[in-house]
Tab-separated table of C-alpha atoms and ligand atoms in Angstrom:
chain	number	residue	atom	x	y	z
E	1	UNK	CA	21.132	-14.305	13.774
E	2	UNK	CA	18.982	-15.265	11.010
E	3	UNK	CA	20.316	-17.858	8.815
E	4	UNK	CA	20.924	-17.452	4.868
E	5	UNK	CA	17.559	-19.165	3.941
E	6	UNK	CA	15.855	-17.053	5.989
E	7	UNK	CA	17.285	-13.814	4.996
E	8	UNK	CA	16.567	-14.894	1.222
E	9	UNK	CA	12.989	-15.575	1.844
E	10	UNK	CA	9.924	-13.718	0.809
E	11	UNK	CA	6.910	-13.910	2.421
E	12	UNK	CA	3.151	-13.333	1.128
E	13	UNK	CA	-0.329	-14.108	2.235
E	14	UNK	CA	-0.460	-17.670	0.124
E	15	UNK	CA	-1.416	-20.663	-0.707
E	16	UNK	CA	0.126	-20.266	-4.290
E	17	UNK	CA	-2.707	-18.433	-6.607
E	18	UNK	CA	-3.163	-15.648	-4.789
E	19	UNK	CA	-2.659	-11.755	-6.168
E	20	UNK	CA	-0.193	-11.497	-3.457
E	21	UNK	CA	1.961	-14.403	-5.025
E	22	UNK	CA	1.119	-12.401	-8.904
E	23	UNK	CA	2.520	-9.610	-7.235
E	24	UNK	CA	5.877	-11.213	-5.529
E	25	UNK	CA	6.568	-12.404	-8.900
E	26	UNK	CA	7.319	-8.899	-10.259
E	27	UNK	CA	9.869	-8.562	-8.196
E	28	UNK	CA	13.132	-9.553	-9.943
E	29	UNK	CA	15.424	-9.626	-6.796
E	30	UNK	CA	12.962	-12.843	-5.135
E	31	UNK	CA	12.958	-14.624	-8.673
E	32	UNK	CA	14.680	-18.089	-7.651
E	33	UNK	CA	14.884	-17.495	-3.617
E	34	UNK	CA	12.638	-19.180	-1.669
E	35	UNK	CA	9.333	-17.839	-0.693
E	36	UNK	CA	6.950	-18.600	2.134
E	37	UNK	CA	3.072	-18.738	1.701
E	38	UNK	CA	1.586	-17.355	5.158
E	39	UNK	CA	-1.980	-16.451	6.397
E	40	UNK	CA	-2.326	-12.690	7.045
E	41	UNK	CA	-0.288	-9.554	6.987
E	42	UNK	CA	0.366	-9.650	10.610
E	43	UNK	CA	1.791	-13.214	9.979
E	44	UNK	CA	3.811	-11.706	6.730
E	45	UNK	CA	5.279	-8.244	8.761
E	46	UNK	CA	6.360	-10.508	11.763
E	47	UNK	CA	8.582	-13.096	9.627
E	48	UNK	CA	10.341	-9.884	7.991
E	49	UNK	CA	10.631	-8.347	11.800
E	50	UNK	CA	12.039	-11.107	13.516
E	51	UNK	CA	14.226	-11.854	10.769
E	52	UNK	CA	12.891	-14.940	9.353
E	53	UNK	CA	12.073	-13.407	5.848
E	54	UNK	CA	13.657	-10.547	4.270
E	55	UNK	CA	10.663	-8.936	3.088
E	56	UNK	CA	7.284	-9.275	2.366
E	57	UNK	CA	4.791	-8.445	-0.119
E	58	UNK	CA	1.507	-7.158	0.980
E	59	UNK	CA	-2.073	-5.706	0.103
E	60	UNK	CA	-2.160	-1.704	0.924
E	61	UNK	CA	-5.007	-0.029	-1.544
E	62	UNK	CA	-7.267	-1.915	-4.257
E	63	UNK	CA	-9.493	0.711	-6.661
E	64	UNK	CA	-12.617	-0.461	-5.722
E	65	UNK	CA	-12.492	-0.397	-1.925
E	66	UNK	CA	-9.648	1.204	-1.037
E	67	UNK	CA	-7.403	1.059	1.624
E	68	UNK	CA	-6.848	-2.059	3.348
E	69	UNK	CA	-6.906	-1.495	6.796
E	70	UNK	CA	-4.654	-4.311	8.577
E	71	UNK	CA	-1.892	-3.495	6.044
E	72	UNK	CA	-2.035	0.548	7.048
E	73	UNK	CA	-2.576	-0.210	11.183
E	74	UNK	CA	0.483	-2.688	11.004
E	75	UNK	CA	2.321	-0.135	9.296
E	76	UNK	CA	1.756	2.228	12.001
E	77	UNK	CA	2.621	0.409	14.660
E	78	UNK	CA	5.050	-1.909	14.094
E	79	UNK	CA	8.587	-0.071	13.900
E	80	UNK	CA	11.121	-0.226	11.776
E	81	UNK	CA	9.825	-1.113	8.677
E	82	UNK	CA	10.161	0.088	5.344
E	83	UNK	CA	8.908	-0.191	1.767
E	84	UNK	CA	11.257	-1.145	-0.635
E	85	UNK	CA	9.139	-1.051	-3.578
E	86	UNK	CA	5.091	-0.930	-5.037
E	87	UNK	CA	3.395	-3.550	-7.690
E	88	UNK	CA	0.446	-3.406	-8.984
E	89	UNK	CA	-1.815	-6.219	-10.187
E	90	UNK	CA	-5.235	-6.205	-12.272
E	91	UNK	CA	-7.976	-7.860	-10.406
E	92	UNK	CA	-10.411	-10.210	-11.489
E	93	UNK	CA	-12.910	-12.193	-9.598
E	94	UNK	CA	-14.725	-15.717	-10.596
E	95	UNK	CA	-17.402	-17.533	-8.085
E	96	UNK	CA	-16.077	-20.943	-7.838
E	97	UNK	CA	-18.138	-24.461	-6.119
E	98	UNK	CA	-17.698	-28.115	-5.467
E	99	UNK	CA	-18.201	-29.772	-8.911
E	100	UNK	CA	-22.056	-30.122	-10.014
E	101	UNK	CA	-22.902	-27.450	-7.643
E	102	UNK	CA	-25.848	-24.399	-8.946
E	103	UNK	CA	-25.842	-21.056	-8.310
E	104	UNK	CA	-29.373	-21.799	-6.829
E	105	UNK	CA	-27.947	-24.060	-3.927
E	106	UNK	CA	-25.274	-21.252	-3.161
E	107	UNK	CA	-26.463	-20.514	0.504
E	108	UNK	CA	-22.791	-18.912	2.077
E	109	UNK	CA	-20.040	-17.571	0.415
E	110	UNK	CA	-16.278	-17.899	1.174
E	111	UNK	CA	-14.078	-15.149	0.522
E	112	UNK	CA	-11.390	-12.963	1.663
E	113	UNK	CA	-12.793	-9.179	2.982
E	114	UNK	CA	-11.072	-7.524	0.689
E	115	UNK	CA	-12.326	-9.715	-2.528
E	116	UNK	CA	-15.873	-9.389	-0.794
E	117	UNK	CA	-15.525	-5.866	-0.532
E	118	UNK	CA	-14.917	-5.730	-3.949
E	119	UNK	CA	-17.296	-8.117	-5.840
E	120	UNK	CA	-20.740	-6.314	-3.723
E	121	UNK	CA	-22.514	-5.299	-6.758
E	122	UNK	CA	-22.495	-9.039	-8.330
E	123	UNK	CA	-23.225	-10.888	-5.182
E	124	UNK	CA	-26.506	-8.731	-4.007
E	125	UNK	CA	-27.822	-9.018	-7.124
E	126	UNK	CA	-27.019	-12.339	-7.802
E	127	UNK	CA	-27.283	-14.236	-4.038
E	128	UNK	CA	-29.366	-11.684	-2.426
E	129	UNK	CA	-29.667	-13.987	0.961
E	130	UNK	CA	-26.345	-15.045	0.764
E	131	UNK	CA	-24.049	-15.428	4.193
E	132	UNK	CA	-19.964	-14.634	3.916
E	133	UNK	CA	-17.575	-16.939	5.720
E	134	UNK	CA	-14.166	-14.744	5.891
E	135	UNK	CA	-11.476	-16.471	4.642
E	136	UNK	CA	-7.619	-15.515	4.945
E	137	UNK	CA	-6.900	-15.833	1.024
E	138	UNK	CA	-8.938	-15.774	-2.133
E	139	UNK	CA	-6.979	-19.455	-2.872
E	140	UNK	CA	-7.506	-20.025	0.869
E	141	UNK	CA	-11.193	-19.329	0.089
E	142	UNK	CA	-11.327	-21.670	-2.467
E	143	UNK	CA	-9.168	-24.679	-1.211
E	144	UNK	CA	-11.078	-24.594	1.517
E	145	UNK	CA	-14.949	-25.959	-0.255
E	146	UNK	CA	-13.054	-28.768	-0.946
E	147	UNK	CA	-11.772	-29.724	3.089
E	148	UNK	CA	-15.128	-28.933	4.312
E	149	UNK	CA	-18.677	-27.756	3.277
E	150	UNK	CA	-19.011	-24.973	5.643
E	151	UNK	CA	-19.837	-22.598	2.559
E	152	UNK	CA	-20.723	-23.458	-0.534
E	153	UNK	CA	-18.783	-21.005	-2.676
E	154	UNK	CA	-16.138	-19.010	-2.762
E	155	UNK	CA	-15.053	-15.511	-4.552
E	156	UNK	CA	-11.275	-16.464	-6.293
E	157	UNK	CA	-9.156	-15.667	-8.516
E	158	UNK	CA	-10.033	-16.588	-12.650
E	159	UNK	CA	-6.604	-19.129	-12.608
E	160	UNK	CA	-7.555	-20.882	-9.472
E	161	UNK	CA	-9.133	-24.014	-11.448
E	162	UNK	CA	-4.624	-24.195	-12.622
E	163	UNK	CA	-5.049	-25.738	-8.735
E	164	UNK	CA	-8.139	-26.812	-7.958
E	165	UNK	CA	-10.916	-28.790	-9.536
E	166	UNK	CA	-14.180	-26.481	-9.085
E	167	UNK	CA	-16.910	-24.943	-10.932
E	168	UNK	CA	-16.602	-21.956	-12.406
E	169	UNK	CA	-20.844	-20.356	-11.913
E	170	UNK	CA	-19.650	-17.049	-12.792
E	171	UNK	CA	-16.985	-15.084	-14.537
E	172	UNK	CA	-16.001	-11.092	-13.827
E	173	UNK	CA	-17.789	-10.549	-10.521
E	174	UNK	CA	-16.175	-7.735	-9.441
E	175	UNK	CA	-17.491	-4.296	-9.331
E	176	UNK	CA	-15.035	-2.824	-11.368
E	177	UNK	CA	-13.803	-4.332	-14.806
E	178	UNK	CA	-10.981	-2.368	-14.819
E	179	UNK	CA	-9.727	-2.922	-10.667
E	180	UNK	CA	-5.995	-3.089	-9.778
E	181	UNK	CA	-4.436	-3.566	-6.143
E	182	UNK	CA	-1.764	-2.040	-4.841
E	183	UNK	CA	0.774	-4.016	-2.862
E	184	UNK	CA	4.382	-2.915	-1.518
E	185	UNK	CA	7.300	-4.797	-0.653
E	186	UNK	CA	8.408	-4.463	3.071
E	187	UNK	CA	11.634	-5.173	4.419
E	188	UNK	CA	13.709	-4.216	7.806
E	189	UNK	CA	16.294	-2.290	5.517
E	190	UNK	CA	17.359	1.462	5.932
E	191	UNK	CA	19.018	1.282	2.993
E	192	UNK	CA	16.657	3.713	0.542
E	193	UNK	CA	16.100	2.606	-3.379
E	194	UNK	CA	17.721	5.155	-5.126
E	195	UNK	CA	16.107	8.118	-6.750
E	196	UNK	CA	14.714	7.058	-10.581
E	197	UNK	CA	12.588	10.789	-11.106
E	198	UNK	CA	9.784	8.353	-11.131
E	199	UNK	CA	9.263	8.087	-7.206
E	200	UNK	CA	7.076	7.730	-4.146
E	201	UNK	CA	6.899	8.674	-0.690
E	202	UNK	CA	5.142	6.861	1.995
E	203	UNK	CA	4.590	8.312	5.338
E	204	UNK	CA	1.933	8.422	8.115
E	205	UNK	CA	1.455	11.582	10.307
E	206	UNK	CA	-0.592	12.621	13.139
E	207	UNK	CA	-1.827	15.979	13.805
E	208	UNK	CA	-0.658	17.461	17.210
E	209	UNK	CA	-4.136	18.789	18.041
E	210	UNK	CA	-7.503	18.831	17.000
E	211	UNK	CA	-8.144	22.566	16.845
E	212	UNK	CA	-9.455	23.991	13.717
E	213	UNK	CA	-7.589	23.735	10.466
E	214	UNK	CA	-4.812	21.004	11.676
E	215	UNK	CA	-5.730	18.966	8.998
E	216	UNK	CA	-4.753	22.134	6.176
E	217	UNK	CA	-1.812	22.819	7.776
E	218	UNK	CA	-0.871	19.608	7.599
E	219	UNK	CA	-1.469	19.727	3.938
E	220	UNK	CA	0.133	22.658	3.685
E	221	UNK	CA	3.780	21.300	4.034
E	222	UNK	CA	2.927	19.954	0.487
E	223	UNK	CA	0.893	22.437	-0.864
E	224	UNK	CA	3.505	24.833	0.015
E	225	UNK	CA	6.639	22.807	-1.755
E	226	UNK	CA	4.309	21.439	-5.028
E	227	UNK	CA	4.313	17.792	-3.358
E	228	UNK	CA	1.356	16.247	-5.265
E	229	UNK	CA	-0.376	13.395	-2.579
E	230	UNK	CA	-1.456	9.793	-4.402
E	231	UNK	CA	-3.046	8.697	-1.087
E	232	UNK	CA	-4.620	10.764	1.467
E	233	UNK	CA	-6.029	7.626	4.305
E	234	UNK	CA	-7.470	7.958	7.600
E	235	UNK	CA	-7.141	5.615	10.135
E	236	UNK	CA	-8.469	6.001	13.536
E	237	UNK	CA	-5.663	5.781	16.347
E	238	UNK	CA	-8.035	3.851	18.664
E	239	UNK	CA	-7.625	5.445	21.943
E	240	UNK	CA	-10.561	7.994	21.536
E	241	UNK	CA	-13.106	9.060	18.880
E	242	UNK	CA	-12.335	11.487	16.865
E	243	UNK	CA	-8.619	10.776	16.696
E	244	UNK	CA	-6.868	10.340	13.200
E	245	UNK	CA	-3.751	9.608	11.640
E	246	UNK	CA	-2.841	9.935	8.315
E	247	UNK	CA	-1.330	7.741	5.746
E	248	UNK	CA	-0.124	9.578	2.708
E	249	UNK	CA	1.691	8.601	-0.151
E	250	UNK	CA	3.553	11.885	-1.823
E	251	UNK	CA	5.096	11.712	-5.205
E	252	UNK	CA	8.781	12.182	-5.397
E	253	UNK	CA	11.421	10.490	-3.356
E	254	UNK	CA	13.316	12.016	-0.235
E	255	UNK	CA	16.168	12.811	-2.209
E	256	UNK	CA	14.218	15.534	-3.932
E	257	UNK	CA	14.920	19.013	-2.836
E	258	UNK	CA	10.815	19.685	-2.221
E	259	UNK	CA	10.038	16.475	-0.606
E	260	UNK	CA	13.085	16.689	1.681
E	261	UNK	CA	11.831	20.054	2.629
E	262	UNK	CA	8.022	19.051	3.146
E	263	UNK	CA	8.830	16.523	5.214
E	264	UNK	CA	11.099	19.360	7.439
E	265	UNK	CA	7.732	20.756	7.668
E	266	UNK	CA	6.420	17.617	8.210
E	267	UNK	CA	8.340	16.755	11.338
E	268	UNK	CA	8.084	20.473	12.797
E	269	UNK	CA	3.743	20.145	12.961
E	270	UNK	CA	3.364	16.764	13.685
E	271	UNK	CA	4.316	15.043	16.630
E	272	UNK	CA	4.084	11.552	15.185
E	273	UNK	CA	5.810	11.067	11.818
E	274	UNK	CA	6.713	7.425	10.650
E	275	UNK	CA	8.952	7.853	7.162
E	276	UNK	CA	7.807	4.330	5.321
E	277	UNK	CA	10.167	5.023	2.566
E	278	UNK	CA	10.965	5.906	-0.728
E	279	UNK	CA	10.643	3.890	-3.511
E	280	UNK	CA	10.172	4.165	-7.873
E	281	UNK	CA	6.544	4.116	-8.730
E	282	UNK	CA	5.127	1.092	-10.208
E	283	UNK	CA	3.757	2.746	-13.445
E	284	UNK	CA	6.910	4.541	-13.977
E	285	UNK	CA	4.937	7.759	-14.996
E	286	UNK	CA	7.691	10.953	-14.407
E	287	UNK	CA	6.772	13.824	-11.929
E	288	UNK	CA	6.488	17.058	-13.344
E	289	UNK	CA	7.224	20.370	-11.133
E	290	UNK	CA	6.559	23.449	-11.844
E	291	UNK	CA	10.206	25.316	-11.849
E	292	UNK	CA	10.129	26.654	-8.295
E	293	UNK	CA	9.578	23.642	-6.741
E	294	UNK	CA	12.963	21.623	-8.923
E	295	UNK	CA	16.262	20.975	-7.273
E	296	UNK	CA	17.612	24.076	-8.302
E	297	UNK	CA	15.403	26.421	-7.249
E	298	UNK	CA	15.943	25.090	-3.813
E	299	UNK	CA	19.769	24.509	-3.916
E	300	UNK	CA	19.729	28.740	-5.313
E	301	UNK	CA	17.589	29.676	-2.520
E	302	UNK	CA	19.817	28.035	-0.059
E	303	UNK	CA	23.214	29.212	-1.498
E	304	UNK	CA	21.738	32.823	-1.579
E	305	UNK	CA	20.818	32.830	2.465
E	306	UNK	CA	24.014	31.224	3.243
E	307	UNK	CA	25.221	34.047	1.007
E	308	UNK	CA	23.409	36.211	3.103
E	309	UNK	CA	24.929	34.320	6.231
E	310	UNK	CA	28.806	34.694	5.652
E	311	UNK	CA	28.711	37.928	4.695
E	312	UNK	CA	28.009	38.079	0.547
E	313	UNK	CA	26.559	41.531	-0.350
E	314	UNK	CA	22.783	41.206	-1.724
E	315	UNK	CA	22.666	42.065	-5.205
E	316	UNK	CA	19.416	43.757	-5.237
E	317	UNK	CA	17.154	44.278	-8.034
E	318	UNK	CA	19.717	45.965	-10.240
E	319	UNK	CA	18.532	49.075	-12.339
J	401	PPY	O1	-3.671	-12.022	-2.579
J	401	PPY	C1	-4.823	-12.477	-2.562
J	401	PPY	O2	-5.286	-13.172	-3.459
J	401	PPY	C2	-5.684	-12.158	-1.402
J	401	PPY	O3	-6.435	-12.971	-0.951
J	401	PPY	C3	-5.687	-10.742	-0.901
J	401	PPY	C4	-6.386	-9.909	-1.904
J	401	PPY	C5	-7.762	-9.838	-1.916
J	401	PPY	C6	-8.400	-9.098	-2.909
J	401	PPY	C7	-7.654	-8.444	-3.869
J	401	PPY	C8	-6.274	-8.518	-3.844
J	401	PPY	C9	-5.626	-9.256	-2.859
């Protein structure tokens, strides 16, 4: 059994600085329990699976480049996990060096894929012949030019000179001024956050064929309810070309009458559903449904065909 430390702990891809950590501090439950910087998502999923952490926050879908691929895969396969909860954080890059460095010597760049990913624009124009050294953090990134000189810069976050004395040679590198990630909180729990009216749905879904118009039918099971999507991903299941499944986000939590019901549909198409969980949206923003698709109308539409069931006369159209 895990002990009480470790079913306290948080865990998120560290050293301290990183969006991950800006992120784990909007969460009010881990404010004062201890938390534990590791080095990737697989790292960060396997602490809250074997127990040594109760959750953990990680990196799902930036505005700029999208979805971030180890955090969907390990969300497909690994079982039993669930998210508790979604932050958002506005991203900012600087290019940091070892004091008295120019951009002119910068030759190779350390930084994390998913900053690089995000920062293209500045960087081609700016380092044209540059080389990129992956790193597992944007701190990591940055610590790391002052251990060794295997690159000569690194992409990082605007406060990482609070921790480290580099050179700031330029300021907003990313491609977007305006770019926020997306991370959730994952945890072993079954227990689901209750229902706020200001929810989302996580799932991912494969189709159980690849004939024409699997996809649409798929989407159907939302359409057909008025289950608005946030995220529509593909990720290839790896065994053969040409093979998907799906992550989706869906706004509204399971204890909504029309997401309850989509997800019936759901799970009668698809042969592979994984329920991630619901959770309240970070932005808070309410869902608005059109009146067939509330609570009521499906509660009415049930009562009437168990009605129908026991033996209630229909009361027809009336005169
Ligand atoms: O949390 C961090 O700082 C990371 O290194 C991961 C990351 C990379 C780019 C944008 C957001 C998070």
């Amino acid at each position: 059994m895990p002990d009480t430390a470790a079913s306290e702990t948080y865990s998120y891809l560290g050293p301290a600085g990183t969006f991950t950590e800006a992120a784990l501090a909007q969460v009010p439950q881990a404010a004062g329990k201890p938390w534990r910087s590791v080095n990737n998502v697989g790292q960060a999923l396997d602490d809250v699976v074997s127990g040594r952490s109760v959750a953990a926050m990680i990196a799902i879908e930036n505005t700029v480049d999208g979805g971030v691929s180890a955090s969907q895969d390990a969300l497909a396969t690994i079982p039993n996990l669930r998210i508790v909860g979604e932050y958002l954080v506005d991203v900012n890059f600087v290019l940091v060096a070892r004091p008295g460095t120019t951009l002119a010597d910068v030759k190779t760049i350390n930084a994390h894929p998913v900053a690089y990913g995000q920062t293209h624009l500045w960087v081609e124009a700016h380092l044209p012949h540059h080389g990129h050294l992956p790193a597992t953090s944007n701190v990591a990134a940055a610590a790391s030019l002052l251990e060794n000189d295997l690159a000569d810069a690194a992409i990082a976050p605007p406060t990482i000179t609070r921790h480290h004395d580099l050179d700031v040679l330029a300021t907003n590198i990313g491609d977007n001024p305006n770019a926020q990630t997306r991370f959730v909180l994952v945890s072993r729990t079954t227990a689901l956050p209750g229902r706020t009216g200001s929810d989302k749905t996580s799932i991912i879904a494969e189709l159980p064929d690849n004939r024409a118009g699997r996809l649409l039918e798929m989407l159907e099971q939302f359409a057909t309810r008025g289950v608005n999507m946030s995220l529509l991903a593909s990720r290839p299941i790896g065994d053969a070309l040409g093979r998907y499944r799906f992550v989706i986000d869906l706004d509204g939590h399971v204890h909504d009458e029309r997401v309850a019901d989509a997800l019936l549909g759901l799970k009668r198409f698809s042969p592979n559903v994984i329920f991630l969980g619901s959770y309240p949206r970070a932005d808070k923003l309410p869902i608005t449904v059109t009146p067939r698709y509330e609570n009521e109308a499906f509660t009415d539409a049930r009562d009437w065909l168990r009605g129908l069931i026991s033996g209630e006369p229909d009361e027809g159209f009336g005169r």
